[in-house]
Amino acid sequence: MKKEEARPVFDRDFALEITDGDIEFLKELVEVFSSQYPEKLASISLGIKGKDFKTISETAHSLKGSSGNLGLTRVYELSSEIERLAEKGQTEDIEKLYIEIEEELGRFKEFVSMPGWEEE
């Protein structure tokens, strides 16, 4: 898949709508999310290793909410699916989704590290 055809990692228009067009506030939200998601990923990873479905579910739910608020649609979808599977106790599928969410968040980190990401 060419990079141009790849689904955008970040729905900037949605995020600006949520922040009433306040780019500085949006940048703050991105900073907060960026500082918190690694801990959430680590918690999910530990939950997977320990088959702690309650932790996986709760952490995925938290990640779902924060990513949804920022317009990280794919992260939201993956978090939602991880939460659903954790409630059913399906570790194998969660592991696959975890890898996808790690990759997606890596794309997000790369995107927001580029100068001018908040511009059109």
GROMACS .gro file of N, CA and C in nm:
model
  360
    1MET      N    1   0.084  -0.118   0.000
    1MET     CA    2   0.000   0.000   0.000
    1MET      C    3   0.089   0.125   0.000
    2LYS      N    4   0.063   0.214  -0.092
    2LYS     CA    5   0.140   0.337  -0.097
    2LYS      C    6   0.106   0.425   0.023
    3LYS      N    7   0.202   0.507   0.062
    3LYS     CA    8   0.180   0.592   0.177
    3LYS      C    9   0.060   0.684   0.158
    4GLU      N   10   0.040   0.735   0.036
    4GLU     CA   11  -0.073   0.825   0.009
    4GLU      C   12  -0.207   0.754   0.031
    5GLU      N   13  -0.210   0.623   0.008
    5GLU     CA   14  -0.334   0.546   0.021
    5GLU      C   15  -0.359   0.502   0.164
    6ALA      N   16  -0.257   0.510   0.248
    6ALA     CA   17  -0.273   0.466   0.386
    6ALA      C   18  -0.374   0.556   0.457
    7ARG      N   19  -0.447   0.494   0.544
    7ARG     CA   20  -0.545   0.568   0.623
    7ARG      C   21  -0.473   0.669   0.713
    8PRO      N   22  -0.523   0.792   0.720
    8PRO     CA   23  -0.454   0.890   0.806
    8PRO      C   24  -0.456   0.845   0.952
    9VAL      N   25  -0.344   0.864   1.018
    9VAL     CA   26  -0.331   0.821   1.157
    9VAL      C   27  -0.409   0.914   1.250
   10PHE      N   28  -0.433   1.036   1.204
   10PHE     CA   29  -0.485   1.140   1.290
   10PHE      C   30  -0.587   1.222   1.213
   11ASP      N   31  -0.707   1.234   1.265
   11ASP     CA   32  -0.812   1.314   1.202
   11ASP      C   33  -0.802   1.456   1.259
   12ARG      N   34  -0.717   1.536   1.196
   12ARG     CA   35  -0.689   1.672   1.243
   12ARG      C   36  -0.816   1.757   1.248
   13ASP      N   37  -0.900   1.744   1.146
   13ASP     CA   38  -1.023   1.824   1.141
   13ASP      C   39  -1.113   1.791   1.260
   14PHE      N   40  -1.127   1.663   1.291
   14PHE     CA   41  -1.207   1.622   1.406
   14PHE      C   42  -1.148   1.678   1.535
   15ALA      N   43  -1.015   1.664   1.549
   15ALA     CA   44  -0.948   1.712   1.670
   15ALA      C   45  -0.964   1.863   1.686
   16LEU      N   46  -0.956   1.936   1.575
   16LEU     CA   47  -0.976   2.081   1.583
   16LEU      C   48  -1.120   2.116   1.617
   17GLU      N   49  -1.211   2.035   1.570
   17GLU     CA   50  -1.352   2.056   1.604
   17GLU      C   51  -1.372   2.039   1.755
   18ILE      N   52  -1.312   1.937   1.810
   18ILE     CA   53  -1.322   1.908   1.954
   18ILE      C   54  -1.263   2.023   2.037
   19THR      N   55  -1.156   2.085   1.986
   19THR     CA   56  -1.088   2.192   2.059
   19THR      C   57  -1.134   2.331   2.015
   20ASP      N   58  -1.245   2.337   1.943
   20ASP     CA   59  -1.298   2.465   1.892
   20ASP      C   60  -1.194   2.543   1.813
   21GLY      N   61  -1.111   2.470   1.739
   21GLY     CA   62  -1.011   2.534   1.653
   21GLY      C   63  -0.890   2.588   1.728
   22ASP      N   64  -0.878   2.558   1.855
   22ASP     CA   65  -0.766   2.608   1.937
   22ASP      C   66  -0.645   2.516   1.919
   23ILE      N   67  -0.554   2.559   1.832
   23ILE     CA   68  -0.437   2.477   1.799
   23ILE      C   69  -0.347   2.456   1.920
   24GLU      N   70  -0.332   2.557   2.003
   24GLU     CA   71  -0.248   2.543   2.123
   24GLU      C   72  -0.306   2.437   2.218
   25PHE      N   73  -0.437   2.439   2.234
   25PHE     CA   74  -0.502   2.339   2.319
   25PHE      C   75  -0.486   2.200   2.257
   26LEU      N   76  -0.501   2.191   2.126
   26LEU     CA   77  -0.482   2.063   2.057
   26LEU      C   78  -0.340   2.011   2.080
   27LYS      N   79  -0.242   2.098   2.070
   27LYS     CA   80  -0.103   2.057   2.093
   27LYS      C   81  -0.085   2.006   2.237
   28GLU      N   82  -0.151   2.071   2.332
   28GLU     CA   83  -0.144   2.025   2.472
   28GLU      C   84  -0.206   1.886   2.486
   29LEU      N   85  -0.322   1.866   2.423
   29LEU     CA   86  -0.387   1.734   2.429
   29LEU      C   87  -0.298   1.626   2.369
   30VAL      N   88  -0.235   1.658   2.258
   30VAL     CA   89  -0.144   1.562   2.193
   30VAL      C   90  -0.027   1.531   2.285
   31GLU      N   91   0.027   1.633   2.351
   31GLU     CA   92   0.139   1.611   2.444
   31GLU      C   93   0.097   1.520   2.560
   32VAL      N   94  -0.020   1.547   2.616
   32VAL     CA   95  -0.068   1.465   2.727
   32VAL      C   96  -0.089   1.320   2.680
   33PHE      N   97  -0.157   1.304   2.567
   33PHE     CA   98  -0.180   1.169   2.514
   33PHE      C   99  -0.047   1.099   2.488
   34SER      N  100   0.046   1.171   2.425
   34SER     CA  101   0.177   1.112   2.391
   34SER      C  102   0.255   1.071   2.514
   35SER      N  103   0.237   1.143   2.624
   35SER     CA  104   0.309   1.107   2.746
   35SER      C  105   0.243   0.991   2.820
   36GLN      N  106   0.114   0.967   2.793
   36GLN     CA  107   0.041   0.864   2.867
   36GLN      C  108   0.027   0.730   2.794
   37TYR      N  109   0.023   0.733   2.661
   37TYR     CA  110  -0.006   0.606   2.593
   37TYR      C  111   0.102   0.499   2.611
   38PRO      N  112   0.233   0.534   2.624
   38PRO     CA  113   0.331   0.425   2.644
   38PRO      C  114   0.303   0.343   2.770
   39GLU      N  115   0.261   0.409   2.876
   39GLU     CA  116   0.228   0.338   3.000
   39GLU      C  117   0.107   0.247   2.980
   40LYS      N  118   0.011   0.295   2.902
   40LYS     CA  119  -0.108   0.214   2.874
   40LYS      C  120  -0.071   0.092   2.791
   41LEU      N  121   0.017   0.111   2.693
   41LEU     CA  122   0.062  -0.004   2.614
   41LEU      C  123   0.135  -0.105   2.702
   42ALA      N  124   0.220  -0.055   2.790
   42ALA     CA  125   0.294  -0.145   2.880
   42ALA      C  126   0.198  -0.223   2.969
   43SER      N  127   0.094  -0.157   3.015
   43SER     CA  128  -0.006  -0.223   3.100
   43SER      C  129  -0.079  -0.333   3.024
   44ILE      N  130  -0.116  -0.305   2.900
   44ILE     CA  131  -0.182  -0.407   2.817
   44ILE      C  132  -0.088  -0.524   2.793
   45SER      N  133   0.038  -0.493   2.762
   45SER     CA  134   0.137  -0.598   2.736
   45SER      C  135   0.155  -0.688   2.859
   46LEU      N  136   0.167  -0.627   2.976
   46LEU     CA  137   0.178  -0.707   3.099
   46LEU      C  138   0.052  -0.789   3.123
   47GLY      N  139  -0.062  -0.729   3.093
   47GLY     CA  140  -0.189  -0.801   3.107
   47GLY      C  141  -0.195  -0.922   3.017
   48ILE      N  142  -0.144  -0.907   2.895
   48ILE     CA  143  -0.143  -1.018   2.800
   48ILE      C  144  -0.053  -1.130   2.854
   49LYS      N  145   0.068  -1.092   2.898
   49LYS     CA  146   0.161  -1.193   2.949
   49LYS      C  147   0.105  -1.266   3.070
   50GLY      N  148   0.034  -1.193   3.156
   50GLY     CA  149  -0.020  -1.254   3.278
   50GLY      C  150  -0.163  -1.302   3.265
   51LYS      N  151  -0.217  -1.293   3.142
   51LYS     CA  152  -0.358  -1.330   3.118
   51LYS      C  153  -0.452  -1.258   3.217
   52ASP      N  154  -0.420  -1.130   3.241
   52ASP     CA  155  -0.499  -1.046   3.332
   52ASP      C  156  -0.599  -0.967   3.247
   53PHE      N  157  -0.711  -1.033   3.219
   53PHE     CA  158  -0.809  -0.976   3.126
   53PHE      C  159  -0.876  -0.850   3.180
   54LYS      N  160  -0.887  -0.840   3.311
   54LYS     CA  161  -0.946  -0.720   3.372
   54LYS      C  162  -0.858  -0.599   3.343
   55THR      N  163  -0.728  -0.612   3.364
   55THR     CA  164  -0.634  -0.502   3.336
   55THR      C  165  -0.635  -0.468   3.188
   56ILE      N  166  -0.632  -0.569   3.103
   56ILE     CA  167  -0.634  -0.545   2.958
   56ILE      C  168  -0.760  -0.467   2.921
   57SER      N  169  -0.873  -0.513   2.967
   57SER     CA  170  -1.001  -0.450   2.935
   57SER      C  171  -1.006  -0.306   2.983
   58GLU      N  172  -0.969  -0.283   3.109
   58GLU     CA  173  -0.975  -0.148   3.166
   58GLU      C  174  -0.878  -0.053   3.096
   59THR      N  175  -0.758  -0.100   3.068
   59THR     CA  176  -0.658  -0.015   3.003
   59THR      C  177  -0.698   0.013   2.858
   60ALA      N  178  -0.747  -0.087   2.789
   60ALA     CA  179  -0.793  -0.067   2.651
   60ALA      C  180  -0.909   0.032   2.648
   61HIS      N  181  -0.996   0.023   2.746
   61HIS     CA  182  -1.109   0.116   2.755
   61HIS      C  183  -1.059   0.260   2.772
   62SER      N  184  -0.960   0.278   2.857
   62SER     CA  185  -0.901   0.411   2.879
   62SER      C  186  -0.835   0.463   2.751
   63LEU      N  187  -0.760   0.377   2.684
   63LEU     CA  188  -0.693   0.415   2.560
   63LEU      C  189  -0.796   0.446   2.451
   64LYS      N  190  -0.903   0.371   2.450
   64LYS     CA  191  -1.011   0.395   2.353
   64LYS      C  192  -1.067   0.535   2.371
   65GLY      N  193  -1.093   0.572   2.494
   65GLY     CA  194  -1.150   0.704   2.520
   65GLY      C  195  -1.057   0.817   2.482
   66SER      N  196  -0.933   0.808   2.523
   66SER     CA  197  -0.839   0.917   2.495
   66SER      C  198  -0.805   0.926   2.347
   67SER      N  199  -0.795   0.814   2.279
   67SER     CA  200  -0.764   0.817   2.135
   67SER      C  201  -0.885   0.866   2.056
   68GLY      N  202  -1.004   0.828   2.100
   68GLY     CA  203  -1.125   0.874   2.033
   68GLY      C  204  -1.142   1.025   2.043
   69ASN      N  205  -1.107   1.080   2.158
   69ASN     CA  206  -1.117   1.224   2.178
   69ASN      C  207  -1.022   1.302   2.088
   70LEU      N  208  -0.914   1.238   2.045
   70LEU     CA  209  -0.816   1.306   1.960
   70LEU      C  210  -0.838   1.279   1.811
   71GLY      N  211  -0.929   1.192   1.779
   71GLY     CA  212  -0.949   1.161   1.638
   71GLY      C  213  -0.853   1.056   1.584
   72LEU      N  214  -0.802   0.971   1.673
   72LEU     CA  215  -0.715   0.861   1.632
   72LEU      C  216  -0.805   0.740   1.607
   73THR      N  217  -0.872   0.744   1.494
   73THR     CA  218  -0.979   0.649   1.465
   73THR      C  219  -0.934   0.504   1.471
   74ARG      N  220  -0.821   0.472   1.410
   74ARG     CA  221  -0.775   0.333   1.409
   74ARG      C  222  -0.736   0.285   1.548
   75VAL      N  223  -0.670   0.372   1.625
   75VAL     CA  224  -0.633   0.336   1.762
   75VAL      C  225  -0.761   0.311   1.843
   76TYR      N  226  -0.861   0.396   1.821
   76TYR     CA  227  -0.990   0.380   1.889
   76TYR      C  228  -1.051   0.243   1.854
   77GLU      N  229  -1.053   0.210   1.726
   77GLU     CA  230  -1.111   0.082   1.682
   77GLU      C  231  -1.037  -0.037   1.741
   78LEU      N  232  -0.904  -0.031   1.737
   78LEU     CA  233  -0.823  -0.141   1.789
   78LEU      C  234  -0.841  -0.156   1.940
   79SER      N  235  -0.844  -0.043   2.011
   79SER     CA  236  -0.864  -0.046   2.156
   79SER      C  237  -0.999  -0.106   2.191
   80SER      N  238  -1.099  -0.068   2.115
   80SER     CA  239  -1.234  -0.119   2.136
   80SER      C  240  -1.238  -0.271   2.118
   81GLU      N  241  -1.171  -0.318   2.015
   81GLU     CA  242  -1.168  -0.463   1.988
   81GLU      C  243  -1.089  -0.537   2.096
   82ILE      N  244  -0.978  -0.479   2.140
   82ILE     CA  245  -0.900  -0.541   2.248
   82ILE      C  246  -0.986  -0.550   2.375
   83GLU      N  247  -1.057  -0.443   2.405
   83GLU     CA  248  -1.144  -0.442   2.523
   83GLU      C  249  -1.249  -0.553   2.513
   84ARG      N  250  -1.310  -0.565   2.396
   84ARG     CA  251  -1.415  -0.666   2.374
   84ARG      C  252  -1.358  -0.808   2.390
   85LEU      N  253  -1.241  -0.832   2.331
   85LEU     CA  254  -1.181  -0.966   2.339
   85LEU      C  255  -1.135  -0.999   2.481
   86ALA      N  256  -1.086  -0.898   2.551
   86ALA     CA  257  -1.041  -0.921   2.689
   86ALA      C  258  -1.159  -0.966   2.776
   87GLU      N  259  -1.275  -0.908   2.748
   87GLU     CA  260  -1.394  -0.948   2.823
   87GLU      C  261  -1.432  -1.093   2.795
   88LYS      N  262  -1.387  -1.145   2.679
   88LYS     CA  263  -1.414  -1.285   2.644
   88LYS      C  264  -1.296  -1.376   2.677
   89GLY      N  265  -1.183  -1.317   2.717
   89GLY     CA  266  -1.065  -1.396   2.752
   89GLY      C  267  -0.991  -1.454   2.634
   90GLN      N  268  -0.984  -1.383   2.523
   90GLN     CA  269  -0.918  -1.434   2.401
   90GLN      C  270  -0.779  -1.370   2.382
   91THR      N  271  -0.679  -1.427   2.444
   91THR     CA  272  -0.544  -1.371   2.443
   91THR      C  273  -0.482  -1.367   2.304
   92GLU      N  274  -0.492  -1.472   2.227
   92GLU     CA  275  -0.422  -1.482   2.099
   92GLU      C  276  -0.460  -1.366   2.006
   93ASP      N  277  -0.590  -1.341   1.993
   93ASP     CA  278  -0.635  -1.233   1.907
   93ASP      C  279  -0.592  -1.097   1.962
   94ILE      N  280  -0.590  -1.085   2.093
   94ILE     CA  281  -0.548  -0.960   2.156
   94ILE      C  282  -0.402  -0.931   2.122
   95GLU      N  283  -0.320  -1.033   2.120
   95GLU     CA  284  -0.177  -1.015   2.088
   95GLU      C  285  -0.160  -0.957   1.948
   96LYS      N  286  -0.237  -1.006   1.853
   96LYS     CA  287  -0.230  -0.956   1.715
   96LYS      C  288  -0.273  -0.809   1.709
   97LEU      N  289  -0.381  -0.777   1.778
   97LEU     CA  290  -0.431  -0.640   1.780
   97LEU      C  291  -0.333  -0.547   1.853
   98TYR      N  292  -0.268  -0.599   1.955
   98TYR     CA  293  -0.170  -0.521   2.030
   98TYR      C  294  -0.056  -0.477   1.938
   99ILE      N  295  -0.009  -0.568   1.855
   99ILE     CA  296   0.098  -0.535   1.760
   99ILE      C  297   0.051  -0.425   1.665
  100GLU      N  298  -0.073  -0.436   1.617
  100GLU     CA  299  -0.127  -0.333   1.528
  100GLU      C  300  -0.137  -0.198   1.599
  101ILE      N  301  -0.180  -0.198   1.722
  101ILE     CA  302  -0.197  -0.072   1.794
  101ILE      C  303  -0.061  -0.009   1.822
  102GLU      N  304   0.038  -0.091   1.851
  102GLU     CA  305   0.175  -0.039   1.869
  102GLU      C  306   0.224   0.030   1.741
  103GLU      N  307   0.200  -0.035   1.627
  103GLU     CA  308   0.241   0.022   1.499
  103GLU      C  309   0.168   0.153   1.471
  104GLU      N  310   0.039   0.153   1.497
  104GLU     CA  311  -0.042   0.273   1.472
  104GLU      C  312   0.002   0.388   1.561
  105LEU      N  313   0.030   0.360   1.686
  105LEU     CA  314   0.076   0.465   1.777
  105LEU      C  315   0.217   0.511   1.740
  106GLY      N  316   0.296   0.422   1.683
  106GLY     CA  317   0.427   0.461   1.630
  106GLY      C  318   0.412   0.559   1.515
  107ARG      N  319   0.315   0.534   1.430
  107ARG     CA  320   0.285   0.626   1.319
  107ARG      C  321   0.240   0.761   1.373
  108PHE      N  322   0.157   0.758   1.476
  108PHE     CA  323   0.109   0.882   1.537
  108PHE      C  324   0.227   0.961   1.595
  109LYS      N  325   0.313   0.893   1.669
  109LYS     CA  326   0.430   0.959   1.730
  109LYS      C  327   0.516   1.023   1.622
  110GLU      N  328   0.537   0.950   1.515
  110GLU     CA  329   0.616   1.002   1.403
  110GLU      C  330   0.548   1.125   1.342
  111PHE      N  331   0.417   1.117   1.324
  111PHE     CA  332   0.341   1.226   1.264
  111PHE      C  333   0.351   1.353   1.348
  112VAL      N  334   0.326   1.343   1.478
  112VAL     CA  335   0.326   1.463   1.562
  112VAL      C  336   0.467   1.512   1.596
  113SER      N  337   0.568   1.436   1.559
  113SER     CA  338   0.706   1.483   1.579
  113SER      C  339   0.753   1.567   1.459
  114MET      N  340   0.676   1.566   1.353
  114MET     CA  341   0.711   1.646   1.234
  114MET      C  342   0.675   1.792   1.259
  115PRO      N  343   0.767   1.883   1.228
  115PRO     CA  344   0.734   2.024   1.243
  115PRO      C  345   0.613   2.062   1.157
  116GLY      N  346   0.524   2.139   1.216
  116GLY     CA  347   0.407   2.186   1.141
  116GLY      C  348   0.294   2.087   1.127
  117TRP      N  349   0.294   1.977   1.203
  117TRP     CA  350   0.188   1.877   1.191
  117TRP      C  351   0.050   1.938   1.216
  118GLU      N  352   0.049   2.042   1.298
  118GLU     CA  353  -0.080   2.101   1.333
  118GLU      C  354  -0.134   2.196   1.226
  119GLU      N  355  -0.049   2.225   1.128
  119GLU     CA  356  -0.092   2.310   1.016
  119GLU      C  357  -0.163   2.225   0.913
  120GLU      N  358  -0.234   2.289   0.823
  120GLU     CA  359  -0.301   2.212   0.717
  120GLU      C  360  -0.205   2.173   0.610
   0.00000   0.00000   0.00000
